[in-house]
Short mmCIF file of C-alpha atoms in Angstrom, two decimals:
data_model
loop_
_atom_site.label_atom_id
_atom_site.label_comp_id
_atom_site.label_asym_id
_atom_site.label_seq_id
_atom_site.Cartn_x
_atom_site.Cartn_y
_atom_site.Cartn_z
CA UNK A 158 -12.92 7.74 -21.92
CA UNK A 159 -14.61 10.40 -21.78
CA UNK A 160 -12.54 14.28 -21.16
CA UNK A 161 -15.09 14.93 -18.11
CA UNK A 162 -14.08 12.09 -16.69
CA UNK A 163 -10.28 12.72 -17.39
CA UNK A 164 -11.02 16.53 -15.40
CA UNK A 165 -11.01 15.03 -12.39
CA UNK A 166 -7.73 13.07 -12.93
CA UNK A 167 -6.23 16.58 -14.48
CA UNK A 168 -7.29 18.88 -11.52
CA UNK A 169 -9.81 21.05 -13.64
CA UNK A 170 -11.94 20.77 -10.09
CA UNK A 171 -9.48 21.72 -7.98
CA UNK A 172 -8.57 24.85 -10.10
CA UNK A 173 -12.15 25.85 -9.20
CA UNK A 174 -11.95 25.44 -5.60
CA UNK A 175 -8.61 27.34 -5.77
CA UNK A 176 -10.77 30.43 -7.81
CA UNK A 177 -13.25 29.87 -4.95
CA UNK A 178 -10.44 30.42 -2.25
CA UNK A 179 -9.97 33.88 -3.46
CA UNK A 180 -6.79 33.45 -6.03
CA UNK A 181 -6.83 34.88 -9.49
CA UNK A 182 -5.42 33.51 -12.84
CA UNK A 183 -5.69 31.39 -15.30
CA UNK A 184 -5.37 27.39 -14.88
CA UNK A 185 -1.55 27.55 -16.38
CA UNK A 186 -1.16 30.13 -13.35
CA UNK A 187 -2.44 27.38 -10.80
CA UNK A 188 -0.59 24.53 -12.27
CA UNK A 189 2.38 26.57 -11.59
CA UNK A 190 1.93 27.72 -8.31
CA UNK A 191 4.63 28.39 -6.19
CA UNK A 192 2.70 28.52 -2.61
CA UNK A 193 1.56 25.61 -1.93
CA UNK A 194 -1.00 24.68 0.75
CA UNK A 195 0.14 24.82 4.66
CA UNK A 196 -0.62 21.67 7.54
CA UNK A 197 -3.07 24.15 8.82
CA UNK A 198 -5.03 23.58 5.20
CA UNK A 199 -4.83 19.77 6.26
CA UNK A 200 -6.24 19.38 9.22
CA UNK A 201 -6.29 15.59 10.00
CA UNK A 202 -3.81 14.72 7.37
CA UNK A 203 -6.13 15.40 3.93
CA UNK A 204 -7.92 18.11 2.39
CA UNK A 205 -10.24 17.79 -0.32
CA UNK A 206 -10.57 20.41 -2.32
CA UNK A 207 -13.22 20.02 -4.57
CA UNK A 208 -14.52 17.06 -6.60
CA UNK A 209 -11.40 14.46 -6.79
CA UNK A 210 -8.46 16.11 -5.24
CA UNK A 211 -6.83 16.19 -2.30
CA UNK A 212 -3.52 16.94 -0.78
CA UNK A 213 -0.98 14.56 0.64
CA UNK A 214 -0.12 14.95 4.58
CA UNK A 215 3.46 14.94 3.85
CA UNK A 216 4.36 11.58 4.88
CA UNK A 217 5.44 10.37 1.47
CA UNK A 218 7.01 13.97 1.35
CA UNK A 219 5.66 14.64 -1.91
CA UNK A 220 5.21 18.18 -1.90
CA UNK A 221 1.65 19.69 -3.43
CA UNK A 222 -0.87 18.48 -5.02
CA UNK A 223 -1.02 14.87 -6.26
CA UNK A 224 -4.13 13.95 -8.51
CA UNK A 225 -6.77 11.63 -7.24
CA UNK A 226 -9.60 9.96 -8.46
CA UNK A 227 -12.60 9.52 -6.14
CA UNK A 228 -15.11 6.96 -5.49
CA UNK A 229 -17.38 8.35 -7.79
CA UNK A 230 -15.11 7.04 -10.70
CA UNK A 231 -16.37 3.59 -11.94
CA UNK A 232 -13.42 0.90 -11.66
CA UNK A 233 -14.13 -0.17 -15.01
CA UNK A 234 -13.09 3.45 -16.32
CA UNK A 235 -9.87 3.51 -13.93
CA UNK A 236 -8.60 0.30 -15.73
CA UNK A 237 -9.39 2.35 -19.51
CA UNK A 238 -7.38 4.89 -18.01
CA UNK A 239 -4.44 2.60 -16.68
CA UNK A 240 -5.15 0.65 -20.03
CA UNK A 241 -3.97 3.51 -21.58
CA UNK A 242 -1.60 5.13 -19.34
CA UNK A 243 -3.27 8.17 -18.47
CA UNK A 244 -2.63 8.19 -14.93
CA UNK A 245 0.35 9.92 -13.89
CA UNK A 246 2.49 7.99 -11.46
CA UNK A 247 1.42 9.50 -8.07
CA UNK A 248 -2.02 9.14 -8.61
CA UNK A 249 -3.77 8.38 -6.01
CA UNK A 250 -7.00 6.31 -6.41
CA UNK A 251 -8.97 5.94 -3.06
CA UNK A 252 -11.31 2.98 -2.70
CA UNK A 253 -12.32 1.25 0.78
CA UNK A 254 -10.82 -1.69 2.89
CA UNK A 255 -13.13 -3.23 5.49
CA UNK A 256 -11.62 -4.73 8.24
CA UNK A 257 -14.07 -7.63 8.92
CA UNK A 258 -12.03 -8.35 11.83
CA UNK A 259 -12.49 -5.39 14.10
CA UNK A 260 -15.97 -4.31 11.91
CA UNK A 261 -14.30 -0.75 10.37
CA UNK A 262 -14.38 -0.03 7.04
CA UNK A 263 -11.82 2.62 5.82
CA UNK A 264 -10.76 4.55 2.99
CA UNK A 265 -8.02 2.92 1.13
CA UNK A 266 -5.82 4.21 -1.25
CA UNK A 267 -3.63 3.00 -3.70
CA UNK A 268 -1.00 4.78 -5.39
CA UNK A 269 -0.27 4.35 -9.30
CA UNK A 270 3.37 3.34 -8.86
CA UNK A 271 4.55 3.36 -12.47
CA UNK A 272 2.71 2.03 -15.88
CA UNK A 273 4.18 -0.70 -17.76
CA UNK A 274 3.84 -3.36 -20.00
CA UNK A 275 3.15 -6.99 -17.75
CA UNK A 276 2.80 -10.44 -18.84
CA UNK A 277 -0.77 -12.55 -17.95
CA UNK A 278 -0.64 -16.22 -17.17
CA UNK A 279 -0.54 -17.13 -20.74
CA UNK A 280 2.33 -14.78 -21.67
CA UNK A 281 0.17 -12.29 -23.35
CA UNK A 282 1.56 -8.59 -22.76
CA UNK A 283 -1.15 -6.31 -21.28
CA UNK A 284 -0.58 -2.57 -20.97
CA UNK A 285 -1.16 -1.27 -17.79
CA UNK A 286 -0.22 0.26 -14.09
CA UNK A 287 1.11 -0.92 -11.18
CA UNK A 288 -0.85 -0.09 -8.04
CA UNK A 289 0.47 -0.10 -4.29
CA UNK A 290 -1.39 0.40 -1.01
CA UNK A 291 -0.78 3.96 0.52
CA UNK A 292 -0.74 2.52 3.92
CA UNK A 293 -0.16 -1.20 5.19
CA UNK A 294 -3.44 -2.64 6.12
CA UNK A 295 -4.32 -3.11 9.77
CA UNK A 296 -2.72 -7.16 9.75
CA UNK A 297 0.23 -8.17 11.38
CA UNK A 298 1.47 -10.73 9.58
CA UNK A 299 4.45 -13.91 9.18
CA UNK A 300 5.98 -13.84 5.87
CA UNK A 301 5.71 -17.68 6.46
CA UNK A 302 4.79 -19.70 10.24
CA UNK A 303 7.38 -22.25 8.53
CA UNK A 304 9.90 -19.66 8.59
CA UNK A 305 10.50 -20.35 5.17
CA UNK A 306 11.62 -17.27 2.95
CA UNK A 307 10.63 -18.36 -0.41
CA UNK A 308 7.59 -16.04 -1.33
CA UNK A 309 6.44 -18.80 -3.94
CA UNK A 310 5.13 -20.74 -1.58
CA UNK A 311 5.14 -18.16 1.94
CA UNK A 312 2.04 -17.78 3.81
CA UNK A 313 1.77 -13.79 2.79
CA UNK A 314 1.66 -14.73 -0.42
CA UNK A 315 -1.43 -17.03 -0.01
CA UNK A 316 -3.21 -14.95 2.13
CA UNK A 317 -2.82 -12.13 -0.14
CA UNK A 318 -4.48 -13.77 -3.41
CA UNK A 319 -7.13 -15.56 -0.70
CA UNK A 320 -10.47 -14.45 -0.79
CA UNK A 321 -11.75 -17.38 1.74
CA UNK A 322 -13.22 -16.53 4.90
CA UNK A 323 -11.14 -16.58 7.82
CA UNK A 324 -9.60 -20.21 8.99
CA UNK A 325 -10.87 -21.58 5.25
CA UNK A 326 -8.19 -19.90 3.00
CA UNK A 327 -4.84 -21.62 4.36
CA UNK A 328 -3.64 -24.79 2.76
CA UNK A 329 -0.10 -26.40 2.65
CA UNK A 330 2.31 -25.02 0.04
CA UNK A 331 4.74 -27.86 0.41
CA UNK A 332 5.54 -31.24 1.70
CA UNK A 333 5.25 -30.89 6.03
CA UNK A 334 3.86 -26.69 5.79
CA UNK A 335 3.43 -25.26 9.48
CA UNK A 336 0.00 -23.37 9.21
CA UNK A 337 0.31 -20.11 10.77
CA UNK A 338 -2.12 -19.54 14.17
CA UNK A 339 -3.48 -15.95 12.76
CA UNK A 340 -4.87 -17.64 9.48
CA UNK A 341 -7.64 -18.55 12.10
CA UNK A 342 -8.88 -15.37 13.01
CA UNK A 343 -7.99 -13.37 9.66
CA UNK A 344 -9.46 -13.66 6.51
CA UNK A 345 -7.86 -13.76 2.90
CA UNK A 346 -7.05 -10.55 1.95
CA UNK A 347 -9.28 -10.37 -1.30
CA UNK A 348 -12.23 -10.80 0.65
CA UNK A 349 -11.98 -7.50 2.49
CA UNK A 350 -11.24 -5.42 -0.67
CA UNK A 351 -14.48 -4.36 -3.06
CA UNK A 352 -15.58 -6.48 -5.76
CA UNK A 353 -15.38 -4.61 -8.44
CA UNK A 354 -11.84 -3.36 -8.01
CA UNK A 355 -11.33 -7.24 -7.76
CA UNK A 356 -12.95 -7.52 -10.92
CA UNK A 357 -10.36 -5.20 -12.60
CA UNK A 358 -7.05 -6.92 -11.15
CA UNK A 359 -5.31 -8.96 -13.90
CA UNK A 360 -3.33 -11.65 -12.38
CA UNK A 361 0.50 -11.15 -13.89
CA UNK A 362 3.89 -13.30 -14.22
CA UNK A 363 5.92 -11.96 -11.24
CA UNK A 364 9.73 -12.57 -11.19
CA UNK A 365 11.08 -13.51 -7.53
CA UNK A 366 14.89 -14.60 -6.60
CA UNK A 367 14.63 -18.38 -5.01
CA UNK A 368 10.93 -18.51 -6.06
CA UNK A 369 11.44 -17.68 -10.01
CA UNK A 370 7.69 -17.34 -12.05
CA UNK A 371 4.87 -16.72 -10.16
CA UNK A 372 1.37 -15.50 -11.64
CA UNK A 373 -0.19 -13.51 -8.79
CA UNK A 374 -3.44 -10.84 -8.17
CA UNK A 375 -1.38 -9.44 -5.05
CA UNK A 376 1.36 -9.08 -4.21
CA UNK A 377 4.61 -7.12 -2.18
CA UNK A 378 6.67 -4.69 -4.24
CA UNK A 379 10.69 -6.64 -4.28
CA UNK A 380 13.64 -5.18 -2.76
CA UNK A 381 14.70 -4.17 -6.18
CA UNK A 382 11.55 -2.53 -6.45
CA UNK A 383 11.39 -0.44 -3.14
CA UNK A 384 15.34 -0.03 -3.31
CA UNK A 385 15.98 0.36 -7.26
CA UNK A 386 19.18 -1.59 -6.39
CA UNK A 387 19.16 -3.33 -9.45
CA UNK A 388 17.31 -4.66 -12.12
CA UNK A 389 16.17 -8.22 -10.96
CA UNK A 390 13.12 -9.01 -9.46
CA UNK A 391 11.24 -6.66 -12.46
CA UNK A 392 13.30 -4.10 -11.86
CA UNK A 393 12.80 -0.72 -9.81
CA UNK A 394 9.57 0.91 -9.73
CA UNK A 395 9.02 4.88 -10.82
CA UNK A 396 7.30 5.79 -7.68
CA UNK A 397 9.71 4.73 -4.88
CA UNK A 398 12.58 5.99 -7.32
CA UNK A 399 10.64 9.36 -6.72
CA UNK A 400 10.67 9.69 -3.17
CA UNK A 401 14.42 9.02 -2.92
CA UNK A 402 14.94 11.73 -5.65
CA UNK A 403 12.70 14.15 -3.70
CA UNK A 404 14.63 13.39 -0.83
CA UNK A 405 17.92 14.13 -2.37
CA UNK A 406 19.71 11.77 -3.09
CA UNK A 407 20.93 11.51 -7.37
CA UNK A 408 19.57 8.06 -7.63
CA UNK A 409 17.88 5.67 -5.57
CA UNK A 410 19.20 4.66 -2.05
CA UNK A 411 19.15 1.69 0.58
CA UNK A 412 19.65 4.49 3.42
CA UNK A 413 16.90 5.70 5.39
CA UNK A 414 14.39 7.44 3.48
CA UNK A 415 11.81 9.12 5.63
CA UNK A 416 9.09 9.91 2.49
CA UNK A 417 9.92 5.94 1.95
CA UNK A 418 7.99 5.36 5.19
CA UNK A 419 4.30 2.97 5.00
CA UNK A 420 2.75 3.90 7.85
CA UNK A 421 -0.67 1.92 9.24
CA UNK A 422 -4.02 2.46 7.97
CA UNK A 423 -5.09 2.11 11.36
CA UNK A 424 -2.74 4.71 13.08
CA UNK A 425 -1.54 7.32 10.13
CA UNK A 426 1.13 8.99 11.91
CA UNK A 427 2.96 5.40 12.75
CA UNK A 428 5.93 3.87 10.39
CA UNK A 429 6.17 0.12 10.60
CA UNK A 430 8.43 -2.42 9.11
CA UNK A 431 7.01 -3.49 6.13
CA UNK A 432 7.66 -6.89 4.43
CA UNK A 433 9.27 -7.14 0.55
CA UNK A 434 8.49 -10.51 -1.32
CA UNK A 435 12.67 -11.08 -1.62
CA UNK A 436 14.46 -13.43 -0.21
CA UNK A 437 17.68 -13.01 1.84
CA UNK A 438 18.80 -16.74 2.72
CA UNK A 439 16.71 -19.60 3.72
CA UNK A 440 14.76 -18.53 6.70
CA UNK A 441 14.96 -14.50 6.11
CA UNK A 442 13.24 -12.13 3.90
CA UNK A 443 13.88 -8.70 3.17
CA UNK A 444 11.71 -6.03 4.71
CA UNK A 445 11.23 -2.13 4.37
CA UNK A 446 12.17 -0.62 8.17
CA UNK A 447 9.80 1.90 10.07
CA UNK A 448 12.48 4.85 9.55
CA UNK A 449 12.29 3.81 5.70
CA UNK A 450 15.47 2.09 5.37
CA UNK A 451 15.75 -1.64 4.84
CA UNK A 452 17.28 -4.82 6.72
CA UNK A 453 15.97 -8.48 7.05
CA UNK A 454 14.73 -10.99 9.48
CA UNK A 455 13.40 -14.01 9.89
CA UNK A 456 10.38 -15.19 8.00
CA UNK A 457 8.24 -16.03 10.87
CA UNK A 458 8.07 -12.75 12.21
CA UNK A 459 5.16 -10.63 11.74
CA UNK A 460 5.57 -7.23 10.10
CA UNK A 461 2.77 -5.22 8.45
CA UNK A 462 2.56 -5.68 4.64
CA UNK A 463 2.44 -3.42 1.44
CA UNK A 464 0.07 -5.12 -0.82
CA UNK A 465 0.47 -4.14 -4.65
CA UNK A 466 -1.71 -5.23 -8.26
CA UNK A 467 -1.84 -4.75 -11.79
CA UNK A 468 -4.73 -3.19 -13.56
CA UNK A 469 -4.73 -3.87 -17.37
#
């Protein structure tokens, strides 16, 4: 990889556009800022300043600058970079999501939620990150019509590593499955993401109470993983352990969060309950509330969903 390419990960571009603001001083001196932009600098929620970098609305309450890598980066060199763990976790790699549905296409990011070591289908170890959608695409969705919470064989789950056209991706998971009446109108949700970040997922082995082994391209972050509650389910994952720390609390938390709210793709400024893959009892999953907190319901409710995916 090449260190041009690693300047717009590292914020050489924005330390430019900060010269070209008016401020003085060396790169060390802008790294270490202490005023930091205002909302006024954000206008509709993001700045870009200069080639690759932006700054975060606040909603994740991260405060600053975070890196990000724009659309001009080649996937293939993002999964070098993740290959090697040379993406900080907060990085914030925007690609595009089109909603074939309702005909928009928007920018999508995906936030590098912590680099680690994951197993493939065959039990090789791959060394990679972890990537999580920013906001919950625009699809309300049941964890499973059968109101069955076992993500290894939920509807979410299929429809998540589905790239078939809209009512050809659903088929039964088990013995008398209820298909759910949105699989009609909604496509799988590979189809609607670009090709060559598809080309870049590695399906992994993922770990799920009730469900056990699963090897999956997508999938939702556990409650272990949103909460850090313990160390099932693959254990917690660096970037939600972040927001809780920013938010003040010594260690990860179950309580309400506000920088742990996803809010919609399709409506920025609006928290939603966001389903986990893990299972509560038979017919309820886990979910991640709209004031960031978390409860459970049952599995045939529809709730937005968080969509995550290995690059290695």
């Amino acid at each position: 990889m090449a260190t041009a390419d690693l300047g717009k990960v590292r914020g050489q571009s924005a330390y430019e556009a900060w010269l070209a603001q008016g401020h003085t001083g060396t790169i060390d001196d802008f790294l270490n800022r202490t005023t930091l932009p205002t909302m006024s600098d954000t206008q509709a929620g993001v700045a870009k300043l200069g080639r690759g970098l932006y700054i975060d609305d606040g909603t994740l309450n991260v405060t600053g600058f975070i890196p990000h890598i724009d659309d001009d980066v080649d996937w293939s060199e993002i999964k070098a970079m993740c290959q090697q763990h040379q993406l900080p976790v907060g990085t914030i790699i925007t690609s595009t999501w089109y909603d074939t549905v309702n005909g928009v296409l928007y920018d999508f990011p995906w936030i590098v939620a912590d680099n680690r070591v994951m197993k493939d289908e065959d039990g090789i170890d791959h060394t990679g990150s972890i990537l999580i959608a920013k906001y919950s695409p625009a699809r309300d969705v049941q964890f499973d019509a059968g109101n069955k919470a076992i993500w290894g064989t939920s509807d979410i789950r299929l429809w998540l590593n589905s790239d078939g056209a809209a009512g050809q991706w659903w088929t039964p998971q088990i013995e008398s499955d209820t298909e759910p009446a949105w699989a009609a109108g909604m496509p799988g949700f590979l189809r609607e993401i670009p090709q060559d970040m598809r080309d870049v997922i590695l399906p992994v082995q993922i770990e799920t109470n009730q469900s056990g082994t699963t090897v999956d391209t997508m999938w939702l972050p556990s409650y272990s993983q949103v909460y850090c509650s313990s160390t099932s389910e693959q254990g917690s994952l660096e970037w939600f352990s972040s927001l809780c720390q920013q938010a003040g609390f010594a260690s990860p938390t179950t309580s309400n969060v506000p920088a742990r709210i996803i809010t919609k793709i399709d409506a920025k400024n609006t928290g939603n309950n966001t389903w986990t893959r893990s299972y509560y009892n038979t017919t309820s999953a886990y979910y991640l509330t709209a004031t960031g907190g978390r409860a459970n319901n049952y599995a045939n409710t529809s709730y937005r969903s968080l969509p995550a995916c290995f690059i290695g």
